[in-house]
Amino acid sequence: MKRRQFLQGAGVGLAAAAVASPAIAQSAPTVRWRLATSFPKNLDTLYGACEMFSKAVAELSDQKFLIQVFGPGEIVPAFQVFDAVSNNTVEMGNSGSYYYIGKDLAFAFGTAVPFGLNTRQMNAWLVYGGGTDLLNELYGKYNVYGLSFGNTTAQMGGWFRKEIKTVEDLKGLKFRCGGMAGQVLAKLGVVPQQIPPADIYPALEKGTIDAAEWIGPYDDEKLGFVKIAPYYYYPGWWEGSANGHLFISTSKWAELPKPYQQMVRIAAAQVAADLISKYDVGNAPAIKRLVVAGAQLRPFSLEIMDAAYTATNELFTEVAGKNPMFKKLYDSMVAFRNEQYQWHQVCEATYDNYMIRQRNRA
Amino acid sequence: MKRRQFLQGAGVGLAAAAVASPAIAQSAPTVRWRLATSFPKNLDTLYGACEMFSKAVAELSDQKFLIQVFGPGEIVPAFQVFDAVSNNTVEMGNSGSYYYIGKDLAFAFGTAVPFGLNTRQMNAWLVYGGGTDLLNELYGKYNVYGLSFGNTTAQMGGWFRKEIKTVEDLKGLKFRCGGMAGQVLAKLGVVPQQIPPADIYPALEKGTIDAAEWIGPYDDEKLGFVKIAPYYYYPGWWEGSANGHLFISTSKWAELPKPYQQMVRIAAAQVAADLISKYDVGNAPAIKRLVVAGAQLRPFSLEIMDAAYTATNELFTEVAGKNPMFKKLYDSMVAFRNEQYQWHQVCEATYDNYMIRQRNRA
């Protein structure tokens, strides 16, 4: 071997040794977690977000932090996801905070309240308006740490068998709806119904209920409501946006290496942003297909909107008077909403309304 | 030593050995990159996003992938960031795609075009509407891979020394503006000016220019325009949203380990989402302060909006006829915009407009 060849060989050897030098394995242990979601596999939006999150964390960690997703009923029923996280049955769960208003009405603010924040306002309130901290004050009482996990965007007002023009038309109406909407609508004479997604269609078909709201065009289309309740009302004033949550056991969270915590935080935020785009891209063509299939689009009348607005303010003032955690969240959300809409109306709304006007002229 | 103590000791030893077993170091090499941004340090919004991104990647990689941020002029001038990435002077850069319309007018679609997409539509078009792929077809010709890196949200129309009511009032107006707005406004008689941020205020003060647009209330407030050009117009119809980009050298990108690529992608998406919230939270109180400081809010008249809309369509049709890449992006964006606004007007706009109405009643 010539001296030059020897030296080149030695050089390669040194470089290889440097590359293979052991990293501190403590920083990248293999971790396996289970994620239970409230949303069924046929919702590629909400269930899809869990799969996307799991994949992102696996890729970020070079397949060392593996999170397996379980649908409703596989480990716990849909509406027990929060409890399963709280008692460490699973390390994490995906659900709507407002499914747990039975524990405390303050849970509603994690998802949506009537006449609450729109999608961008909700994001901003959670991250920079104190929303996430206040909600975690609430969830923390249950050994749970919550991260925002996307938004359905403004929801539709649901499918009605008959036209609803006045508050009088709401009297005695059996209406399937989520969150605190039922309590507001009850003040207007509605008989609110809590029915899991799979049972809504048969209930509406048989006439057990008169109307039902679910999410928006893209998800609603799959349930086939247009065939039996064609009046499709808007906007869903009880869900001007609806935020999903990733719930994590605080004790399990504390055991995670810092880089893995960061992977969860950042992947959740990325999935959250992505879900909004997925809804926008899904809803726009879906509403056109629904109209072709016979959906009759109807705005709620101003009479109904105003009555609901007044009933909401009355109900929320009552609850806030008795529930300090609810009051904290309510005061924070309302102050944020009012300031945001003052700005929104100047630039965003003027731009959007002009663009809508031009589109309709064309 | 008793037998039990010995066994316990041995157990601890085994556990410790398992924890310290060498990981494959190739999967986590130390990598140092440089990021040059077009935006100065005093913009905690845009410059801040670069710092947030760098911190996120460092945390995700357990301090192994380190990205140092450089302001304009530190490595290259503000408007040469794309070129610095293209020729591998830096591995990555943050800039506005539309600063490079001198190379090809198609670059405008990466940031904003007159009467283009709003913020949510832009996000959705980039990720699910083919926008990112089309833009990367363009950037790829320059050895650059682009990722969306946040949005300023709808921008204001700028600061004017005098009221502008008619198209006639625009004739001969020396107006500092960005992107393709200048070419549209030139059709209406404006004399567009390209002036770097730091020089805008003195130019406006001396009367070298008559008006200037920058971003929105939060960023504009820092430049002090309210003192010398109090008529604050809206909306900035040439920037219904304005998207920033992270530009990455395609050759450097190919060298990155897969998990590091994933860290860049996901951290960029998270920063992008965060920036929108930061603007919403910053702009809302800033516009109130500006009004207190003397800003006179004025909407552009319908006459001006309509003339600009017509001029935009004429210009874009002309350019699309000569530039196939521009045409591909334009056709994609317009089809997406029209479908999105059709859906937007049903639910989102109805909800927002009702909320604005209620706020103004209170």
mmCIF file of N, CA, C and O in Angstrom, chain B residues 4-65:
data_model
loop_
_atom_site.group_PDB
_atom_site.id
_atom_site.type_symbol
_atom_site.label_atom_id
_atom_site.label_comp_id
_atom_site.label_asym_id
_atom_site.label_seq_id
_atom_site.Cartn_x
_atom_site.Cartn_y
_atom_site.Cartn_z
ATOM 1 N N ARG B 4 -29.413 -10.098 47.927
ATOM 2 C CA ARG B 4 -30.487 -9.237 47.378
ATOM 3 C C ARG B 4 -29.915 -7.909 46.862
ATOM 4 O O ARG B 4 -30.252 -7.443 45.780
ATOM 5 N N GLN B 5 -29.027 -7.304 47.715
ATOM 6 C CA GLN B 5 -28.416 -6.036 47.293
ATOM 7 C C GLN B 5 -27.642 -6.203 45.993
ATOM 8 O O GLN B 5 -27.705 -5.380 45.089
ATOM 9 N N PHE B 6 -26.953 -7.329 45.920
ATOM 10 C CA PHE B 6 -26.154 -7.582 44.722
ATOM 11 C C PHE B 6 -27.059 -7.661 43.477
ATOM 12 O O PHE B 6 -26.801 -7.052 42.452
ATOM 13 N N LEU B 7 -28.168 -8.421 43.642
ATOM 14 C CA LEU B 7 -29.079 -8.581 42.497
ATOM 15 C C LEU B 7 -29.713 -7.251 42.096
ATOM 16 O O LEU B 7 -29.842 -6.922 40.925
ATOM 17 N N GLN B 8 -30.103 -6.491 43.142
ATOM 18 C CA GLN B 8 -30.683 -5.173 42.831
ATOM 19 C C GLN B 8 -29.688 -4.311 42.073
ATOM 20 O O GLN B 8 -30.010 -3.659 41.092
ATOM 21 N N GLY B 9 -28.436 -4.359 42.591
ATOM 22 C CA GLY B 9 -27.383 -3.580 41.924
ATOM 23 C C GLY B 9 -27.207 -4.017 40.479
ATOM 24 O O GLY B 9 -27.141 -3.204 39.564
ATOM 25 N N ALA B 10 -27.213 -5.345 40.282
ATOM 26 C CA ALA B 10 -27.048 -5.863 38.926
ATOM 27 C C ALA B 10 -28.198 -5.405 38.035
ATOM 28 O O ALA B 10 -28.010 -5.033 36.882
ATOM 29 N N GLY B 11 -29.397 -5.435 38.635
ATOM 30 C CA GLY B 11 -30.569 -4.987 37.857
ATOM 31 C C GLY B 11 -30.423 -3.552 37.393
ATOM 32 O O GLY B 11 -30.632 -3.242 36.220
ATOM 33 N N VAL B 12 -30.029 -2.687 38.304
ATOM 34 C CA VAL B 12 -29.829 -1.278 37.944
ATOM 35 C C VAL B 12 -28.799 -1.163 36.831
ATOM 36 O O VAL B 12 -28.976 -0.430 35.863
ATOM 37 N N GLY B 13 -27.711 -1.972 36.998
ATOM 38 C CA GLY B 13 -26.656 -1.941 35.985
ATOM 39 C C GLY B 13 -27.172 -2.328 34.608
ATOM 40 O O GLY B 13 -26.897 -1.655 33.619
ATOM 41 N N LEU B 14 -27.994 -3.360 34.551
ATOM 42 C CA LEU B 14 -28.542 -3.798 33.269
ATOM 43 C C LEU B 14 -29.431 -2.731 32.646
ATOM 44 O O LEU B 14 -29.354 -2.445 31.464
ATOM 45 N N ALA B 15 -30.268 -2.157 33.494
ATOM 46 C CA ALA B 15 -31.169 -1.106 33.000
ATOM 47 C C ALA B 15 -30.359 0.054 32.434
ATOM 48 O O ALA B 15 -30.630 0.567 31.354
ATOM 49 N N ALA B 16 -29.339 0.438 33.194
ATOM 50 C CA ALA B 16 -28.517 1.571 32.762
ATOM 51 C C ALA B 16 -27.837 1.241 31.432
ATOM 52 O O ALA B 16 -27.775 2.071 30.523
ATOM 53 N N ALA B 17 -27.360 0.000 31.298
ATOM 54 C CA ALA B 17 -26.704 -0.406 30.053
ATOM 55 C C ALA B 17 -27.681 -0.330 28.881
ATOM 56 O O ALA B 17 -27.344 0.133 27.793
ATOM 57 N N ALA B 18 -28.918 -0.757 29.130
ATOM 58 C CA ALA B 18 -29.928 -0.721 28.069
ATOM 59 C C ALA B 18 -30.182 0.724 27.629
ATOM 60 O O ALA B 18 -30.234 1.024 26.442
ATOM 61 N N VAL B 19 -30.305 1.613 28.611
ATOM 62 C CA VAL B 19 -30.569 3.025 28.297
ATOM 63 C C VAL B 19 -29.420 3.622 27.493
ATOM 64 O O VAL B 19 -29.628 4.396 26.570
ATOM 65 N N ALA B 20 -28.180 3.201 27.850
ATOM 66 C CA ALA B 20 -27.021 3.821 27.217
ATOM 67 C C ALA B 20 -26.606 3.133 25.916
ATOM 68 O O ALA B 20 -25.634 3.515 25.302
ATOM 69 N N SER B 21 -27.369 2.120 25.473
ATOM 70 C CA SER B 21 -26.973 1.415 24.253
ATOM 71 C C SER B 21 -26.966 2.387 23.075
ATOM 72 O O SER B 21 -27.861 3.216 22.943
ATOM 73 N N PRO B 22 -25.937 2.306 22.237
ATOM 74 C CA PRO B 22 -25.784 3.339 21.209
ATOM 75 C C PRO B 22 -26.904 3.320 20.169
ATOM 76 O O PRO B 22 -27.259 2.266 19.652
ATOM 77 N N ALA B 23 -27.457 4.473 19.898
ATOM 78 C CA ALA B 23 -28.407 4.610 18.790
ATOM 79 C C ALA B 23 -27.591 4.749 17.513
ATOM 80 O O ALA B 23 -26.376 4.929 17.555
ATOM 81 N N ILE B 24 -28.241 4.638 16.370
ATOM 82 C CA ILE B 24 -27.525 4.838 15.112
ATOM 83 C C ILE B 24 -27.325 6.339 14.933
ATOM 84 O O ILE B 24 -28.272 7.092 14.687
ATOM 85 N N ALA B 25 -26.104 6.772 15.123
ATOM 86 C CA ALA B 25 -25.838 8.214 15.134
ATOM 87 C C ALA B 25 -26.089 8.851 13.776
ATOM 88 O O ALA B 25 -26.381 10.023 13.675
ATOM 89 N N GLN B 26 -26.019 8.059 12.710
ATOM 90 C CA GLN B 26 -26.277 8.608 11.374
ATOM 91 C C GLN B 26 -27.659 9.237 11.270
ATOM 92 O O GLN B 26 -27.882 10.136 10.489
ATOM 93 N N SER B 27 -28.600 8.724 12.073
ATOM 94 C CA SER B 27 -29.956 9.254 12.006
ATOM 95 C C SER B 27 -30.067 10.609 12.684
ATOM 96 O O SER B 27 -31.049 11.297 12.516
ATOM 97 N N ALA B 28 -29.077 10.995 13.473
ATOM 98 C CA ALA B 28 -29.137 12.291 14.151
ATOM 99 C C ALA B 28 -27.792 13.005 14.126
ATOM 100 O O ALA B 28 -27.205 13.282 15.160
ATOM 101 N N PRO B 29 -27.290 13.313 12.937
ATOM 102 C CA PRO B 29 -26.029 14.050 12.855
ATOM 103 C C PRO B 29 -26.241 15.511 13.238
ATOM 104 O O PRO B 29 -27.368 16.011 13.179
ATOM 105 N N THR B 30 -25.187 16.180 13.642
ATOM 106 C CA THR B 30 -25.281 17.619 13.887
ATOM 107 C C THR B 30 -25.209 18.353 12.545
ATOM 108 O O THR B 30 -24.306 18.109 11.748
ATOM 109 N N VAL B 31 -26.211 19.196 12.303
ATOM 110 C CA VAL B 31 -26.286 19.947 11.044
ATOM 111 C C VAL B 31 -26.465 21.422 11.376
ATOM 112 O O VAL B 31 -27.274 21.765 12.238
ATOM 113 N N ARG B 32 -25.694 22.272 10.749
ATOM 114 C CA ARG B 32 -25.823 23.723 10.947
ATOM 115 C C ARG B 32 -26.164 24.389 9.628
ATOM 116 O O ARG B 32 -25.436 24.241 8.656
ATOM 117 N N TRP B 33 -27.276 25.118 9.623
ATOM 118 C CA TRP B 33 -27.706 25.822 8.413
ATOM 119 C C TRP B 33 -27.831 27.315 8.708
ATOM 120 O O TRP B 33 -27.972 27.736 9.858
ATOM 121 N N ARG B 34 -27.819 28.089 7.611
ATOM 122 C CA ARG B 34 -28.038 29.535 7.730
ATOM 123 C C ARG B 34 -29.321 29.922 6.998
ATOM 124 O O ARG B 34 -29.580 29.438 5.889
ATOM 125 N N LEU B 35 -30.106 30.753 7.645
ATOM 126 C CA LEU B 35 -31.366 31.232 7.063
ATOM 127 C C LEU B 35 -31.273 32.743 6.921
ATOM 128 O O LEU B 35 -31.134 33.461 7.914
ATOM 129 N N ALA B 36 -31.334 33.246 5.696
ATOM 130 C CA ALA B 36 -31.335 34.697 5.466
ATOM 131 C C ALA B 36 -32.772 35.151 5.233
ATOM 132 O O ALA B 36 -33.495 34.537 4.457
ATOM 133 N N THR B 37 -33.190 36.184 5.940
ATOM 134 C CA THR B 37 -34.561 36.690 5.744
ATOM 135 C C THR B 37 -34.559 38.097 5.150
ATOM 136 O O THR B 37 -33.614 38.872 5.370
ATOM 137 N N SER B 38 -35.621 38.413 4.411
ATOM 138 C CA SER B 38 -35.788 39.749 3.831
ATOM 139 C C SER B 38 -36.326 40.756 4.840
ATOM 140 O O SER B 38 -36.390 41.946 4.555
ATOM 141 N N PHE B 39 -36.757 40.243 6.009
ATOM 142 C CA PHE B 39 -37.491 41.118 6.914
ATOM 143 C C PHE B 39 -36.647 41.525 8.117
ATOM 144 O O PHE B 39 -36.008 40.692 8.751
ATOM 145 N N PRO B 40 -36.656 42.820 8.438
ATOM 146 C CA PRO B 40 -35.780 43.322 9.495
ATOM 147 C C PRO B 40 -36.208 42.868 10.902
ATOM 148 O O PRO B 40 -37.351 42.499 11.128
ATOM 149 N N LYS B 41 -35.247 42.914 11.809
ATOM 150 C CA LYS B 41 -35.459 42.434 13.178
ATOM 151 C C LYS B 41 -36.580 43.149 13.920
ATOM 152 O O LYS B 41 -37.159 42.599 14.843
ATOM 153 N N ASN B 42 -36.859 44.403 13.555
ATOM 154 C CA ASN B 42 -37.904 45.120 14.292
ATOM 155 C C ASN B 42 -39.313 44.614 13.947
ATOM 156 O O ASN B 42 -40.282 44.995 14.594
ATOM 157 N N LEU B 43 -39.440 43.752 12.944
ATOM 158 C CA LEU B 43 -40.731 43.114 12.671
ATOM 159 C C LEU B 43 -40.805 41.810 13.475
ATOM 160 O O LEU B 43 -40.357 40.758 13.018
ATOM 161 N N ASP B 44 -41.338 41.894 14.670
ATOM 162 C CA ASP B 44 -41.423 40.677 15.498
ATOM 163 C C ASP B 44 -42.370 39.658 14.876
ATOM 164 O O ASP B 44 -42.327 38.480 15.197
ATOM 165 N N THR B 45 -43.236 40.106 13.963
ATOM 166 C CA THR B 45 -44.105 39.198 13.225
ATOM 167 C C THR B 45 -43.271 38.346 12.261
ATOM 168 O O THR B 45 -43.079 37.155 12.485
ATOM 169 N N LEU B 46 -42.744 38.969 11.214
ATOM 170 C CA LEU B 46 -42.096 38.209 10.140
ATOM 171 C C LEU B 46 -40.708 37.715 10.533
ATOM 172 O O LEU B 46 -40.379 36.546 10.324
ATOM 173 N N TYR B 47 -39.900 38.581 11.119
ATOM 174 C CA TYR B 47 -38.576 38.131 11.584
ATOM 175 C C TYR B 47 -38.762 37.138 12.731
ATOM 176 O O TYR B 47 -38.072 36.122 12.824
ATOM 177 N N GLY B 48 -39.719 37.443 13.592
ATOM 178 C CA GLY B 48 -40.015 36.566 14.731
ATOM 179 C C GLY B 48 -40.359 35.147 14.298
ATOM 180 O O GLY B 48 -40.029 34.176 14.984
ATOM 181 N N ALA B 49 -41.017 35.016 13.144
ATOM 182 C CA ALA B 49 -41.381 33.685 12.647
ATOM 183 C C ALA B 49 -40.129 32.861 12.349
ATOM 184 O O ALA B 49 -40.103 31.650 12.596
ATOM 185 N N CYS B 50 -39.086 33.516 11.846
ATOM 186 C CA CYS B 50 -37.832 32.797 11.554
ATOM 187 C C CYS B 50 -37.194 32.292 12.844
ATOM 188 O O CYS B 50 -36.702 31.164 12.907
ATOM 189 N N GLU B 51 -37.208 33.135 13.852
ATOM 190 C CA GLU B 51 -36.621 32.723 15.129
ATOM 191 C C GLU B 51 -37.419 31.582 15.752
ATOM 192 O O GLU B 51 -36.865 30.651 16.329
ATOM 193 N N MET B 52 -38.747 31.668 15.645
ATOM 194 C CA MET B 52 -39.606 30.628 16.185
ATOM 195 C C MET B 52 -39.349 29.297 15.467
ATOM 196 O O MET B 52 -39.299 28.233 16.083
ATOM 197 N N PHE B 53 -39.171 29.387 14.172
ATOM 198 C CA PHE B 53 -38.905 28.197 13.359
ATOM 199 C C PHE B 53 -37.565 27.555 13.752
ATOM 200 O O PHE B 53 -37.476 26.345 13.959
ATOM 201 N N SER B 54 -36.553 28.379 13.878
ATOM 202 C CA SER B 54 -35.225 27.886 14.244
ATOM 203 C C SER B 54 -35.263 27.195 15.607
ATOM 204 O O SER B 54 -34.694 26.115 15.796
ATOM 205 N N LYS B 55 -35.958 27.807 16.549
ATOM 206 C CA LYS B 55 -36.082 27.246 17.903
ATOM 207 C C LYS B 55 -36.825 25.906 17.865
ATOM 208 O O LYS B 55 -36.427 24.942 18.530
ATOM 209 N N ALA B 56 -37.892 25.850 17.068
ATOM 210 C CA ALA B 56 -38.692 24.619 16.995
ATOM 211 C C ALA B 56 -37.858 23.467 16.439
ATOM 212 O O ALA B 56 -37.882 22.358 16.972
ATOM 213 N N VAL B 57 -37.102 23.733 15.387
ATOM 214 C CA VAL B 57 -36.287 22.675 14.779
ATOM 215 C C VAL B 57 -35.198 22.222 15.757
ATOM 216 O O VAL B 57 -34.928 21.021 15.891
ATOM 217 N N ALA B 58 -34.600 23.172 16.468
ATOM 218 C CA ALA B 58 -33.577 22.812 17.455
ATOM 219 C C ALA B 58 -34.171 21.918 18.546
ATOM 220 O O ALA B 58 -33.580 20.907 18.934
ATOM 221 N N GLU B 59 -35.359 22.256 19.003
ATOM 222 C CA GLU B 59 -35.987 21.461 20.067
ATOM 223 C C GLU B 59 -36.403 20.082 19.567
ATOM 224 O O GLU B 59 -36.250 19.087 20.263
ATOM 225 N N LEU B 60 -36.951 20.046 18.348
ATOM 226 C CA LEU B 60 -37.375 18.757 17.778
ATOM 227 C C LEU B 60 -36.188 17.813 17.611
ATOM 228 O O LEU B 60 -36.314 16.608 17.762
ATOM 229 N N SER B 61 -35.032 18.377 17.279
ATOM 230 C CA SER B 61 -33.855 17.544 16.977
ATOM 231 C C SER B 61 -32.947 17.395 18.188
ATOM 232 O O SER B 61 -31.824 16.905 18.048
ATOM 233 N N ASP B 62 -33.420 17.812 19.348
ATOM 234 C CA ASP B 62 -32.588 17.757 20.558
ATOM 235 C C ASP B 62 -31.271 18.505 20.345
ATOM 236 O O ASP B 62 -30.204 18.015 20.692
ATOM 237 N N GLN B 63 -31.389 19.700 19.738
ATOM 238 C CA GLN B 63 -30.252 20.612 19.512
ATOM 239 C C GLN B 63 -29.232 20.081 18.516
ATOM 240 O O GLN B 63 -28.063 20.480 18.545
ATOM 241 N N LYS B 64 -29.651 19.189 17.632
ATOM 242 C CA LYS B 64 -28.697 18.650 16.645
ATOM 243 C C LYS B 64 -28.813 19.350 15.290
ATOM 244 O O LYS B 64 -27.857 19.389 14.532
ATOM 245 N N PHE B 65 -29.990 19.864 14.982
ATOM 246 C CA PHE B 65 -30.179 20.581 13.705
ATOM 247 C C PHE B 65 -30.358 22.056 14.058
ATOM 248 O O PHE B 65 -31.396 22.462 14.571
#
